[in-house]
mmCIF file of C-alpha atoms in Angstrom:
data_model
loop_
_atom_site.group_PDB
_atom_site.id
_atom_site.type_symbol
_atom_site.label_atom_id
_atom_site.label_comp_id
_atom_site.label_asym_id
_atom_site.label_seq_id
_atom_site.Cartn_x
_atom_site.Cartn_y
_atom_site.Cartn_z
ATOM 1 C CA UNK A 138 0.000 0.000 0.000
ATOM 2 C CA UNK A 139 1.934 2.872 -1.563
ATOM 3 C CA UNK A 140 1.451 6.604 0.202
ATOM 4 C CA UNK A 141 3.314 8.633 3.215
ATOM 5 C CA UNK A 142 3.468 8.041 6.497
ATOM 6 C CA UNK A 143 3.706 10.508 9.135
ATOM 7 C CA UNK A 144 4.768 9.388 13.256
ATOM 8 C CA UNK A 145 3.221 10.138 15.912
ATOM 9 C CA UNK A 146 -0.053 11.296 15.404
ATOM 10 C CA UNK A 147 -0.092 13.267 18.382
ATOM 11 C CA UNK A 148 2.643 14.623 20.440
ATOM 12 C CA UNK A 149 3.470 16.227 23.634
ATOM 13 C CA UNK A 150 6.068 18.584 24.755
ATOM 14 C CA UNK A 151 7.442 20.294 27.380
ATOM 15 C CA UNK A 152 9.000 23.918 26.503
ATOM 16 C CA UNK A 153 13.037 23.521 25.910
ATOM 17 C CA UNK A 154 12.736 19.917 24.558
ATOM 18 C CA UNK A 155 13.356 19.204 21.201
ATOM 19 C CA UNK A 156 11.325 16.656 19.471
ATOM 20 C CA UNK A 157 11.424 14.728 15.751
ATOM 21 C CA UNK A 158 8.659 14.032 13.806
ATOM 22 C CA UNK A 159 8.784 11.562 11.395
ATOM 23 C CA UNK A 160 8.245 10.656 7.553
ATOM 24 C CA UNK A 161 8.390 8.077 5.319
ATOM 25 C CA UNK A 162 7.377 7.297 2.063
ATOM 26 C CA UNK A 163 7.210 4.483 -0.489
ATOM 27 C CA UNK A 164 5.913 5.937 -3.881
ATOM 28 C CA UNK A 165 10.029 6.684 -5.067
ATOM 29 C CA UNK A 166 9.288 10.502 -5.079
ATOM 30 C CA UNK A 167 12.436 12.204 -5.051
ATOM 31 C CA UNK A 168 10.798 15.487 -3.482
ATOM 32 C CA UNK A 169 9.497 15.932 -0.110
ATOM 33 C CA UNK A 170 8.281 19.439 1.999
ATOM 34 C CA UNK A 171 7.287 19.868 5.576
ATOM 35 C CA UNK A 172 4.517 21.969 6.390
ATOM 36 C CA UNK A 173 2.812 23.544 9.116
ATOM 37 C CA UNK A 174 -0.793 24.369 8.905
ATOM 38 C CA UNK A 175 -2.377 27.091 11.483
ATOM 39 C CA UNK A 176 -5.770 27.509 12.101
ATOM 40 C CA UNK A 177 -7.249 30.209 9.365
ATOM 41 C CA UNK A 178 -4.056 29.878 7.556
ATOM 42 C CA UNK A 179 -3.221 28.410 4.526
ATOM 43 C CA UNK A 180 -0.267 26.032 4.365
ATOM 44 C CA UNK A 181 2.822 27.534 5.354
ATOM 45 C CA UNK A 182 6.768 25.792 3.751
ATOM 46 C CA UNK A 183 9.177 24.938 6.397
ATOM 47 C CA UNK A 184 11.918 22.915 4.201
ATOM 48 C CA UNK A 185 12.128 20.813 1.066
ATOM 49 C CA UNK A 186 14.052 18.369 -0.326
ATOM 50 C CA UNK A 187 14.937 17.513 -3.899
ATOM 51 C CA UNK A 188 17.387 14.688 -3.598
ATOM 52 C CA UNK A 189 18.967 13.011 -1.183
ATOM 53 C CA UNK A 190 21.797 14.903 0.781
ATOM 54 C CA UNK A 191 19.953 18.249 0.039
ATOM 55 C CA UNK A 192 17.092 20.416 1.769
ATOM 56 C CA UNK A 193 16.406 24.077 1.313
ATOM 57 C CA UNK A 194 14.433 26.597 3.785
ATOM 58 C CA UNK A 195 11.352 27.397 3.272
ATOM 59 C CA UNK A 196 9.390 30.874 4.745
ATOM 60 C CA UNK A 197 9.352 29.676 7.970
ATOM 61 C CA UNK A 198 12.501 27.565 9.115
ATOM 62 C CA UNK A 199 13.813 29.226 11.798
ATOM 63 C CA UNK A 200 13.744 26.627 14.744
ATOM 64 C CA UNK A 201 13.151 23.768 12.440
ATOM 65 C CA UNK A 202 16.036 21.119 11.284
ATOM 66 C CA UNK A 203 15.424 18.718 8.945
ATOM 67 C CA UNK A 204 17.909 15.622 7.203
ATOM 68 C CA UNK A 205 17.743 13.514 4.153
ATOM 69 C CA UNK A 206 20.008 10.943 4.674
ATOM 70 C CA UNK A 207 17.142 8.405 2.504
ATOM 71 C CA UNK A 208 15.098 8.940 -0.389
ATOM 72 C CA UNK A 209 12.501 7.824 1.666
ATOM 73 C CA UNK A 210 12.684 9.410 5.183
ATOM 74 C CA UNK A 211 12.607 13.451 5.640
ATOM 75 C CA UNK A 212 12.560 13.571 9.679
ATOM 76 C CA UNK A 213 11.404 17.007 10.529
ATOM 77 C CA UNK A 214 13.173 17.833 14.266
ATOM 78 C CA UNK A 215 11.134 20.953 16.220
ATOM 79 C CA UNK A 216 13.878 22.997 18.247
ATOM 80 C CA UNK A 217 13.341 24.655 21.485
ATOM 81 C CA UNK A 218 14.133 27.682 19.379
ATOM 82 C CA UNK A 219 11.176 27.399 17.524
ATOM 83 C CA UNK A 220 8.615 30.485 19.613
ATOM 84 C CA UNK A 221 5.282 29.053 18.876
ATOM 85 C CA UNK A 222 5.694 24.799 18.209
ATOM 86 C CA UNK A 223 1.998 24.484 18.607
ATOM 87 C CA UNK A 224 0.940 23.143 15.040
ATOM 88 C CA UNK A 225 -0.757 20.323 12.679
ATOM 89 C CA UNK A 226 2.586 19.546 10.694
ATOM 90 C CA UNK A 227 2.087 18.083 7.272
ATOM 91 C CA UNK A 228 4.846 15.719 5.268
ATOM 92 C CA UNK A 229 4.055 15.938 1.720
ATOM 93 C CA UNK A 230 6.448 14.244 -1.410
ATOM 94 C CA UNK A 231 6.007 14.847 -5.060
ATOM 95 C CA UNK A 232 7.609 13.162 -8.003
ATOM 96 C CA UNK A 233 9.014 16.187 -9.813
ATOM 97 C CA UNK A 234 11.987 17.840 -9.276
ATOM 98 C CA UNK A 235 12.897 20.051 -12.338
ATOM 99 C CA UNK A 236 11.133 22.763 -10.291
ATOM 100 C CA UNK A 237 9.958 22.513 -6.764
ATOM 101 C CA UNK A 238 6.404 21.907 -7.716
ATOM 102 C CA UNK A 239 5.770 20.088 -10.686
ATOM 103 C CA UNK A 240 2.801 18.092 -10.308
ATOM 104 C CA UNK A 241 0.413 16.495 -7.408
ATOM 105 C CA UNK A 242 1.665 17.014 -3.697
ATOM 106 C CA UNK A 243 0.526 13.742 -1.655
ATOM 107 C CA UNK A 244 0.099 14.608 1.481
ATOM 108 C CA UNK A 245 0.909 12.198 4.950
ATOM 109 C CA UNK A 246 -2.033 12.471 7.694
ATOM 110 C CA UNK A 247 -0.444 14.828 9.482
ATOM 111 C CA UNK A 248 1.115 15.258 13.249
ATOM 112 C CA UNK A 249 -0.347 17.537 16.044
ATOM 113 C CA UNK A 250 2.171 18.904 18.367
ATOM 114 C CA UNK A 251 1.317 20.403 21.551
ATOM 115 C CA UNK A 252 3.547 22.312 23.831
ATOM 116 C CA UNK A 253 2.527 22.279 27.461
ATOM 117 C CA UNK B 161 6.592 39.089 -0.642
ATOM 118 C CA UNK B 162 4.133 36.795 -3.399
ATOM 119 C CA UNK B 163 0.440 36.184 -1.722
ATOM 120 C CA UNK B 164 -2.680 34.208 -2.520
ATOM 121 C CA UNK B 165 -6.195 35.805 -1.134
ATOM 122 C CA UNK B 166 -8.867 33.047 -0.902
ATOM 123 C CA UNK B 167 -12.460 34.219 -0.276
ATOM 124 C CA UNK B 168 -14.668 33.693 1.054
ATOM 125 C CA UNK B 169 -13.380 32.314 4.424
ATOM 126 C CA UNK B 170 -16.944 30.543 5.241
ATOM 127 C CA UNK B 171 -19.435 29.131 2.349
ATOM 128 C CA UNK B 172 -22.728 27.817 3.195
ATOM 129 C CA UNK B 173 -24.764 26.537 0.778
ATOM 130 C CA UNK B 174 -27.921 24.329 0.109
ATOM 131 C CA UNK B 175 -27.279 20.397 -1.286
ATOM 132 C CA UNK B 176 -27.833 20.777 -4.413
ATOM 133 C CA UNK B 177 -27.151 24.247 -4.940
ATOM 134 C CA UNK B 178 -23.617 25.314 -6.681
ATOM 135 C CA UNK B 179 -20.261 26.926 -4.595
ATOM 136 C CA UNK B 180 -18.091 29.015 -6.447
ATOM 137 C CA UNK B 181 -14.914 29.749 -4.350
ATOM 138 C CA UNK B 182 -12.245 32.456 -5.352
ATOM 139 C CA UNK B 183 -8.603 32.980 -5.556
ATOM 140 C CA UNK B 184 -6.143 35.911 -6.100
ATOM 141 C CA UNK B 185 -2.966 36.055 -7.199
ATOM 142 C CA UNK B 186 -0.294 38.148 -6.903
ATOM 143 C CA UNK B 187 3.090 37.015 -8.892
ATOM 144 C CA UNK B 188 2.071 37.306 -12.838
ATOM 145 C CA UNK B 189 4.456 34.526 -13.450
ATOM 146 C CA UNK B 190 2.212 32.259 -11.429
ATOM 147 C CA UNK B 191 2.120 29.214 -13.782
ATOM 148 C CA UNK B 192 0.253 26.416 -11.954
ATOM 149 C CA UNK B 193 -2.868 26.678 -10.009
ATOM 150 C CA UNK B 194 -3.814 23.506 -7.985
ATOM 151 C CA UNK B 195 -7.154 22.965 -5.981
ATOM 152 C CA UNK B 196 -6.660 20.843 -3.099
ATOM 153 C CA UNK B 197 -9.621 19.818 -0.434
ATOM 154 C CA UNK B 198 -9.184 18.354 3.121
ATOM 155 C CA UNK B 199 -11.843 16.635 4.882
ATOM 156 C CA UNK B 200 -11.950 17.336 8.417
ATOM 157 C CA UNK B 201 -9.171 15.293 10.390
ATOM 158 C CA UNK B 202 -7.986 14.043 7.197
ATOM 159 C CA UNK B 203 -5.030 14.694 4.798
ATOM 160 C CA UNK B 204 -5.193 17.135 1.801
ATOM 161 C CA UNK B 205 -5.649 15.654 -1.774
ATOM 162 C CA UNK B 206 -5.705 17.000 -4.819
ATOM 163 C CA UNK B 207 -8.976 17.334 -6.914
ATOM 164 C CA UNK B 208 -8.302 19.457 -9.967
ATOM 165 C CA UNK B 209 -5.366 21.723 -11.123
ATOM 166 C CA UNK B 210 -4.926 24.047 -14.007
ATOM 167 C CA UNK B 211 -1.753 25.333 -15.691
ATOM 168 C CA UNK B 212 -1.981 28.961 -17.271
ATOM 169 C CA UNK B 213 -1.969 27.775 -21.140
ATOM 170 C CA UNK B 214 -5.287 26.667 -20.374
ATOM 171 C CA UNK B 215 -8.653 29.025 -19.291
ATOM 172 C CA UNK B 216 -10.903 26.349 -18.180
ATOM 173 C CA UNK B 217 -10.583 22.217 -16.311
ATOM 174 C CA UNK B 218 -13.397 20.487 -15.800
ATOM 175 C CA UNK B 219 -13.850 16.920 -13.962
ATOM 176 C CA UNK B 220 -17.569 15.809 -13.352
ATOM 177 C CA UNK B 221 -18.979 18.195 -11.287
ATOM 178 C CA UNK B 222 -15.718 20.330 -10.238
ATOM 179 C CA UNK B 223 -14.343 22.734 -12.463
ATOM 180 C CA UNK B 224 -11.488 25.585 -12.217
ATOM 181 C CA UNK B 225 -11.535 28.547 -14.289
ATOM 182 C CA UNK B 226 -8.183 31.113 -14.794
ATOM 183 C CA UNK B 227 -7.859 34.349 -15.820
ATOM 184 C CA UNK B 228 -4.560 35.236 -16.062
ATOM 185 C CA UNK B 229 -5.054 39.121 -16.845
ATOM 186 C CA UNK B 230 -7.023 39.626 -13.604
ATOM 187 C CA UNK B 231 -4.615 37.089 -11.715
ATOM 188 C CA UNK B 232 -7.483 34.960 -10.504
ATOM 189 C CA UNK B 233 -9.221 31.585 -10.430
ATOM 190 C CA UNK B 234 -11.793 30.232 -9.450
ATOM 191 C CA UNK B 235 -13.148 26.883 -8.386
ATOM 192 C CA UNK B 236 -17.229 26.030 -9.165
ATOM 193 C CA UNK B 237 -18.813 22.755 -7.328
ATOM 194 C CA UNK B 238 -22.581 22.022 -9.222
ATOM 195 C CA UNK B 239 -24.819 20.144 -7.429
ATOM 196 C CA UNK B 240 -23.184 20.290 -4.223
ATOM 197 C CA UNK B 241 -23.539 16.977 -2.332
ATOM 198 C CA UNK B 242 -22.899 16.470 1.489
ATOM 199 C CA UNK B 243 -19.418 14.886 0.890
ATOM 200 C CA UNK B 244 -18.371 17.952 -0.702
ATOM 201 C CA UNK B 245 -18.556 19.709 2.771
ATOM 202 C CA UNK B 246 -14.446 19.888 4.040
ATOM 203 C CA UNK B 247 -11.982 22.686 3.863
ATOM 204 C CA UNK B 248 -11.098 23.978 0.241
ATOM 205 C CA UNK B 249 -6.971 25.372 -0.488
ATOM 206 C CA UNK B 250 -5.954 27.443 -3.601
ATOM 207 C CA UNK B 251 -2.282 27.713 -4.713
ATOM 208 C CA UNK B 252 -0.558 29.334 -7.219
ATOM 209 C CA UNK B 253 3.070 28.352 -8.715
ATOM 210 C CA UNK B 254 6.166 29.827 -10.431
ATOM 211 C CA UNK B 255 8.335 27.848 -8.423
ATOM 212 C CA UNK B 256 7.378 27.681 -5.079
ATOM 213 C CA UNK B 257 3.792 27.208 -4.095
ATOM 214 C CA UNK B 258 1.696 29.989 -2.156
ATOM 215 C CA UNK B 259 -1.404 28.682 -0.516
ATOM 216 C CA UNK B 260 -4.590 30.738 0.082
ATOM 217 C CA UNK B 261 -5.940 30.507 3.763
ATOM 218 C CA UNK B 262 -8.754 27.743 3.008
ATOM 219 C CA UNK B 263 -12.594 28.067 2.447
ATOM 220 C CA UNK B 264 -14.428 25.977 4.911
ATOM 221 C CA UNK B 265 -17.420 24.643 2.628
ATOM 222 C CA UNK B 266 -20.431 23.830 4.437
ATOM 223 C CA UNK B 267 -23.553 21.801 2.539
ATOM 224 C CA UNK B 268 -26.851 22.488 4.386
ATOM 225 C CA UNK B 269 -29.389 19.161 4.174
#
């Protein structure tokens, strides 16, 4: 059963601690983005990836960190640096990569992250 | 910096009835216009995208209309069933894609 999978579904977090979210697809796309979606806001681009070995920031990156060490896995890792952590974060892939968007994002079902 | 507007914010209509939901864009080298909808708890998907060499998509009852000297687009839902209800994104491409803020679509029995 081909499609992304995002881990956990639900986290918690105390303020200072840093905590990794988690992605992994199977349908051989070589792109994949992290989002975060707010309420009343559209989605908003934290990083991206293109190929293995190689991410670029999006509009919001400060306090996020991300690797691509697999075509497969794009671990998104929240920072205590990050002011406001308190999101619905969205893994997406696509199969394009002559430009960033080239076709159909699929999207994972998402992780809520709470900061208490 | 490049922005999509997405109105309205809140769209209530009667089943049956048609939604028309519009977008705004700023960067005029905006080349790609995807549609995606998200049911409530559930991921996005795409349901119809347009790319600017073309002024009209249409899939079943869905369609998305461009026009790319007023830099917006549109998407129009006939016969508006209660599955249709769920949270409707724009986005506009050169490179990088800008998302509108969402419609929330509500079908009324």
């Amino acid at each position: 059963d081909g499609g992304i999978t995002q881990s956990p579904k639900y986290l918690f977090r105390k303020e200072g601690q840093n905590v990794t979210l988690s992605c992994e697809q199977n349908l051989n796309h070589d792109a994949m983005y992290w989002y975060r979606q707010d309420p009343g806001q559209g989605l908003r681009l934290i990083y991206y990836s293109q190929i293995v070995n190689d991410f670029q920031k999006g509009d919001i990156a400060e306090g996020y960190s991300v690797s691509r060490e697999k075509k497969e896995s794009f671990p998104l890792t929240v920072t205590s640096a990050q002011k406001n952590p308190t999101a619905f974060y969205l893994c997406a892939s696509s199969f394009g990569t002559t430009g960033i968007y080239t076709g159909e994002l699929f999207f994972g079902e998402g992780s809520r992250l709470t900061v208490l | 910096g490049e922005n999509v507007e997405q109105h309205p914010s809140t769209l209530s209509v009667q089943e049956g009835d048609s939604a028309v939901i519009k977008c705004t864009y700023s960067d005029s080298a905006s080349n790609y216009f995807p549609w995606y909808k998200q049911e409530l708890g559930k991921r996005p998907q795409l349901i119809i995208d347009i790319r600017s060499n073309v002024g009209e998509k249409k899939d079943q009852r869905i369609a998305v209309t461009l026009n790319k000297t007023a830099k917006h687009f549109s998407l129009h839902i006939t016969e508006t069933q209660p599955e249709d209800s769920a949270v409707y994104f724009c986005a506009a491409s050169n490179y990088q894609l800008i998302w509108g803020a969402g419609t929330k679509l509500i079908i009324k029995p």
